[in-house]
Coordinates of C-alpha atoms in Angstrom, one line a residue:
X1 CA 223.3 25.2 72.6
X2 CA 222.6 24.0 76.3
X3 CA 226.0 25.7 77.9
X4 CA 225.2 28.2 75.6
X5 CA 221.7 29.6 76.9
X6 CA 223.0 28.5 80.6
X7 CA 225.2 31.3 80.6
X8 CA 223.2 34.1 78.7
X9 CA 221.1 32.8 82.0
X10 CA 223.3 33.8 83.8
X11 CA 224.4 30.8 85.7
X12 CA 228.0 31.4 85.5
X13 CA 229.8 27.4 85.8
X14 CA 226.8 25.2 84.6
X15 CA 227.3 21.6 85.5
X16 CA 228.4 19.6 83.1
X17 CA 226.0 16.1 82.6
X18 CA 226.4 13.2 79.7
X19 CA 223.5 11.6 80.2
X20 CA 220.4 12.1 78.5
X21 CA 218.2 12.2 80.7
X22 CA 220.5 15.6 82.3
X23 CA 221.3 16.9 79.5
X24 CA 217.9 17.7 78.9
X25 CA 216.1 18.8 82.0
X26 CA 219.2 21.1 82.0
X27 CA 218.3 22.7 78.1
X28 CA 215.2 23.2 79.1
X29 CA 215.6 24.6 82.0
X30 CA 218.2 27.2 80.3
X31 CA 215.7 28.0 77.6
X32 CA 212.9 28.2 80.2
X33 CA 215.1 31.1 82.4
X34 CA 216.2 32.9 78.9
X35 CA 211.9 33.6 78.4
X36 CA 212.5 34.7 81.8
X37 CA 213.7 37.0 81.8
X38 CA 213.5 38.3 78.1
X39 CA 209.6 38.9 79.7
X40 CA 211.3 41.0 82.4
X41 CA 213.0 42.6 80.9
X42 CA 211.1 43.6 78.0
X43 CA 208.6 44.7 80.6
X44 CA 210.0 46.8 82.6
X45 CA 211.6 48.5 80.3
X46 CA 208.2 49.0 78.7
X47 CA 207.0 50.8 82.4
X48 CA 210.1 52.4 82.7
X49 CA 210.0 54.1 79.0
X50 CA 206.7 54.6 79.4
X51 CA 206.8 56.5 83.6
X52 CA 209.5 58.5 81.6
X53 CA 208.2 59.9 78.5
X54 CA 206.8 63.7 79.1
X55 CA 204.4 64.1 76.7
X56 CA 205.6 68.0 74.8
X57 CA 201.3 69.0 75.0
X58 CA 200.8 70.7 78.4
X59 CA 197.8 73.4 77.4
X60 CA 196.5 75.4 74.5
X61 CA 199.8 77.4 73.6
X62 CA 201.3 73.7 72.4
X63 CA 198.9 73.0 69.8
X64 CA 199.7 74.4 66.2
X65 CA 201.7 72.4 64.4
X66 CA 200.1 69.4 66.1
X67 CA 197.1 66.4 64.9
X68 CA 194.3 67.8 67.4
X69 CA 191.1 66.5 67.4
X70 CA 187.8 67.9 68.2
X71 CA 184.5 67.0 67.8
X72 CA 182.8 68.7 64.0
X73 CA 181.1 72.3 66.1
X74 CA 184.8 73.2 67.3
X75 CA 186.2 73.6 64.6
X76 CA 186.1 77.1 64.0
X77 CA 186.7 78.5 66.6
X78 CA 189.7 76.2 67.0
X79 CA 190.7 76.4 64.0
X80 CA 190.1 80.5 64.5
X81 CA 193.2 80.8 66.8
X82 CA 196.1 78.5 64.5
X83 CA 195.2 75.4 65.4
X84 CA 194.9 72.3 62.9
X85 CA 191.9 71.2 63.6
X86 CA 190.1 66.9 62.7
X87 CA 186.5 67.7 62.6
X88 CA 185.1 63.9 64.2
X89 CA 181.1 63.6 64.9
X90 CA 180.4 62.8 68.3
X91 CA 176.9 62.2 68.7
X92 CA 177.0 59.3 70.9
X93 CA 179.7 56.4 72.1
X94 CA 179.9 55.2 69.0
X95 CA 181.6 57.4 68.2
X96 CA 183.4 59.1 71.4
X97 CA 185.0 55.8 71.3
X98 CA 186.3 56.1 68.0
X99 CA 187.8 59.0 69.1
X100 CA 189.3 57.9 71.7
X101 CA 191.2 54.7 69.5
X102 CA 193.0 57.7 66.7
X103 CA 194.5 59.6 70.2
X104 CA 195.1 56.1 71.3
X105 CA 196.9 54.5 67.7
X106 CA 198.8 58.6 67.3
X107 CA 196.6 59.6 64.1
X108 CA 196.0 62.8 66.0
X109 CA 198.4 63.4 69.2
X110 CA 195.7 65.5 71.3
X111 CA 191.3 65.9 71.7
X112 CA 189.7 68.2 72.4
X113 CA 186.4 69.0 74.0
X114 CA 184.6 69.6 76.9
X115 CA 186.2 69.8 80.7
X116 CA 184.0 67.2 82.3
X117 CA 184.0 64.7 79.3
X118 CA 187.9 64.7 79.3
X119 CA 188.4 64.4 82.9
X120 CA 185.9 62.2 83.1
X121 CA 187.7 60.7 80.1
X122 CA 190.8 60.9 82.6
X123 CA 189.7 59.7 85.5
X124 CA 188.5 56.4 83.6
X125 CA 191.6 55.6 81.8
X126 CA 194.4 56.0 83.4
X127 CA 195.3 56.0 78.7
X128 CA 195.4 59.6 78.7
X129 CA 195.3 61.9 81.2
X130 CA 193.8 65.9 80.6
X131 CA 196.7 68.9 80.2
X132 CA 196.5 72.2 80.6
X133 CA 193.5 75.2 81.9
X134 CA 189.5 75.3 80.5
X135 CA 190.6 78.5 77.2
X136 CA 187.1 79.0 75.8
X137 CA 183.7 78.9 77.2
X138 CA 180.8 76.7 74.9
X139 CA 178.6 78.9 74.0
X140 CA 175.5 76.3 74.2
X141 CA 173.9 75.2 77.0
X142 CA 172.4 71.6 78.1
X143 CA 168.9 72.0 80.2
X144 CA 166.6 68.9 81.0
X145 CA 162.9 69.4 79.3
X146 CA 160.6 69.3 82.0
X147 CA 158.0 71.4 81.2
X148 CA 157.9 73.3 84.7
X149 CA 155.8 76.1 85.4
X150 CA 157.8 78.8 85.2
X151 CA 157.5 79.9 89.7
X152 CA 158.6 76.3 89.7
X153 CA 162.1 76.8 87.3
X154 CA 162.9 79.8 88.9
X155 CA 163.1 78.2 92.8
X156 CA 164.4 75.6 90.5
X157 CA 167.7 77.9 88.9
X158 CA 167.5 79.1 92.1
X159 CA 169.2 76.7 94.2
X160 CA 171.6 75.8 91.7
X161 CA 172.7 79.2 91.9
X162 CA 173.4 78.6 95.2
X163 CA 174.6 74.4 94.8
X164 CA 177.1 76.0 93.0
X165 CA 178.3 79.4 94.7
X166 CA 178.0 77.2 97.8
X167 CA 181.1 74.9 96.6
X168 CA 178.8 71.9 95.8
X169 CA 178.3 71.0 92.6
X170 CA 182.2 71.4 92.9
X171 CA 182.1 68.6 95.2
X172 CA 179.7 66.3 92.6
X173 CA 181.8 67.5 89.8
X174 CA 184.4 65.6 91.7
X175 CA 182.8 63.0 93.1
X176 CA 180.9 61.9 89.7
X177 CA 183.3 62.8 86.9
X178 CA 187.1 63.0 88.1
X179 CA 187.3 59.9 90.6
X180 CA 189.6 61.4 92.5
X181 CA 190.0 57.5 93.9
X182 CA 190.6 56.7 90.7
X183 CA 192.5 59.6 89.6
X184 CA 195.2 58.7 92.4
X185 CA 195.0 54.6 91.7
X186 CA 196.4 55.6 87.9
X187 CA 199.0 58.1 89.9
X188 CA 200.3 55.3 92.0
X189 CA 200.3 52.6 89.0
X190 CA 202.4 55.2 87.3
X191 CA 204.6 55.8 89.9
X192 CA 205.3 52.2 91.3
X193 CA 205.1 49.9 88.4
X194 CA 204.1 46.2 89.1
X195 CA 207.1 44.7 87.4
X196 CA 206.7 41.1 88.6
X197 CA 206.1 38.1 86.9
X198 CA 203.0 36.2 88.0
X199 CA 203.3 31.9 88.5
X200 CA 199.6 31.9 85.6
X201 CA 201.8 34.6 83.2
X202 CA 204.5 32.0 82.7
X203 CA 202.6 29.0 83.4
X204 CA 202.8 27.1 80.3
X205 CA 207.1 27.8 81.3
X206 CA 206.4 25.6 83.9
X207 CA 204.9 23.2 81.7
X208 CA 207.6 23.3 79.2
X209 CA 209.9 22.4 82.7
X210 CA 207.8 19.4 83.7
X211 CA 207.8 18.2 80.6
X212 CA 211.4 17.7 80.1
X213 CA 211.6 16.0 83.8
X214 CA 209.3 13.9 83.1
X215 CA 211.2 12.6 79.9
X216 CA 214.0 12.5 81.9
X217 CA 212.7 10.6 84.3
X218 CA 211.1 7.7 81.3
X219 CA 214.9 7.8 79.9
X220 CA 216.8 7.4 83.1
X221 CA 214.1 4.5 83.7
X222 CA 214.2 2.7 80.5
X223 CA 217.6 3.6 80.6
X224 CA 218.1 1.8 83.9
X225 CA 216.3 -1.1 82.5
X226 CA 218.6 -1.9 79.7
X227 CA 221.5 -2.0 81.3
X228 CA 219.9 -4.8 83.8
X229 CA 219.1 -6.4 80.9
X230 CA 222.6 -6.3 79.6
X231 CA 223.5 -7.3 82.7
X232 CA 222.2 -10.4 83.2
X233 CA 222.6 -11.4 80.0
X234 CA 226.0 -11.6 80.4
X235 CA 225.8 -13.6 82.7
X236 CA 223.5 -16.6 81.0
X237 CA 225.3 -16.0 78.3
X238 CA 228.2 -16.9 80.6
X239 CA 226.7 -20.0 82.7
X240 CA 227.0 -22.5 79.1
X241 CA 231.0 -21.8 79.3
X242 CA 230.6 -21.9 82.9
X243 CA 229.3 -25.7 83.2
X244 CA 231.5 -26.8 80.2
X245 CA 234.5 -25.5 82.1
X246 CA 233.7 -27.0 84.8
X247 CA 232.5 -30.4 83.0
X248 CA 235.8 -30.5 81.4
X249 CA 237.6 -30.1 83.5
X250 CA 236.2 -33.3 85.9
X251 CA 235.8 -35.5 83.3
X252 CA 240.1 -34.9 82.2
X253 CA 240.9 -35.7 85.6
X254 CA 238.8 -38.8 86.2
X255 CA 240.6 -40.4 82.9
X256 CA 244.0 -39.0 83.9
X257 CA 243.1 -40.8 87.0
X258 CA 241.9 -44.0 85.3
X259 CA 245.3 -44.1 82.6
X260 CA 247.4 -43.7 85.8
X261 CA 245.8 -46.8 87.2
X262 CA 246.3 -48.3 84.2
X263 CA 249.8 -47.7 83.4
X264 CA 250.5 -48.3 87.4
X265 CA 249.7 -51.7 87.2
X266 CA 251.0 -52.7 84.0
X267 CA 254.0 -51.8 84.9
X268 CA 253.5 -53.7 88.3
X269 CA 253.4 -56.5 85.9
X270 CA 256.4 -55.9 83.5
X271 CA 258.5 -55.2 86.3
X272 CA 257.8 -58.1 88.0
X273 CA 258.5 -60.2 85.1
X274 CA 261.6 -58.2 84.4
X275 CA 262.8 -58.8 88.9
X276 CA 262.3 -62.2 87.9
X277 CA 264.5 -62.5 84.4
X278 CA 267.3 -60.5 85.7
X279 CA 267.0 -63.4 88.9
X280 CA 266.9 -66.1 86.2
X281 CA 270.2 -64.9 84.1
X282 CA 271.9 -63.9 86.9
X283 CA 271.9 -67.3 88.1
X284 CA 272.7 -68.6 84.4
X285 CA 275.3 -66.4 83.9
X286 CA 277.0 -67.7 87.4
X287 CA 276.6 -71.4 86.4
X288 CA 278.1 -70.1 83.0

């Protein structure tokens, strides 16, 4: 299994390990490489797929046949244009968040709202994009109930009209609603996906590898201590046998020399007796 993991992790020639500590470290390393490659592949595939997906909704003409969400007040206008519309409440920011959740989950395929809201959502959340051009004029207006007098209201209207003609309102729209810098950030993110896996993202894997290294070191220390203990035991077990062998050799040598001496001494005495007898016998023979 260890060699299979290392092979799958693109290690062409897995190292051979016979000891248990080395096998533990190599097994954990192979598992770590497998998980990192899987994470990198999955993340890269997801980003490339998201970057290559082109929405099939590019404007109002693509809305027929799709499930489209909109504010309840816009339903009759869109229904008359042959668009399958789902009316949604829009009284506060919570209702707006629920509409976006439906679009994000795929429950609805598009969301039709007023231009300023659509541009603001697209600029603040890179998950959404504004497509097409405004296709209808909403017959409603927004105002501030300041209770101003008639001359002041007219002057204020003139100022707003001049600001629109001079392009000031467009600049304010771009700066505060479109958020051009944030829109550029979303485009940069889509064009340059971040495929880097950082250390903190796989910290658990490195902790696992560190634990395996510590466990391998501990097993190596235990193995070394056991080897030394067995070696010392063998040496100690051989010491009494060696002492008995040396003692027996000394004792046998001493006993053999004493026997030789006794034999030599007895031989000397017997030899003298034999010589005397011979001499006596010869003399007797001579006499005979």
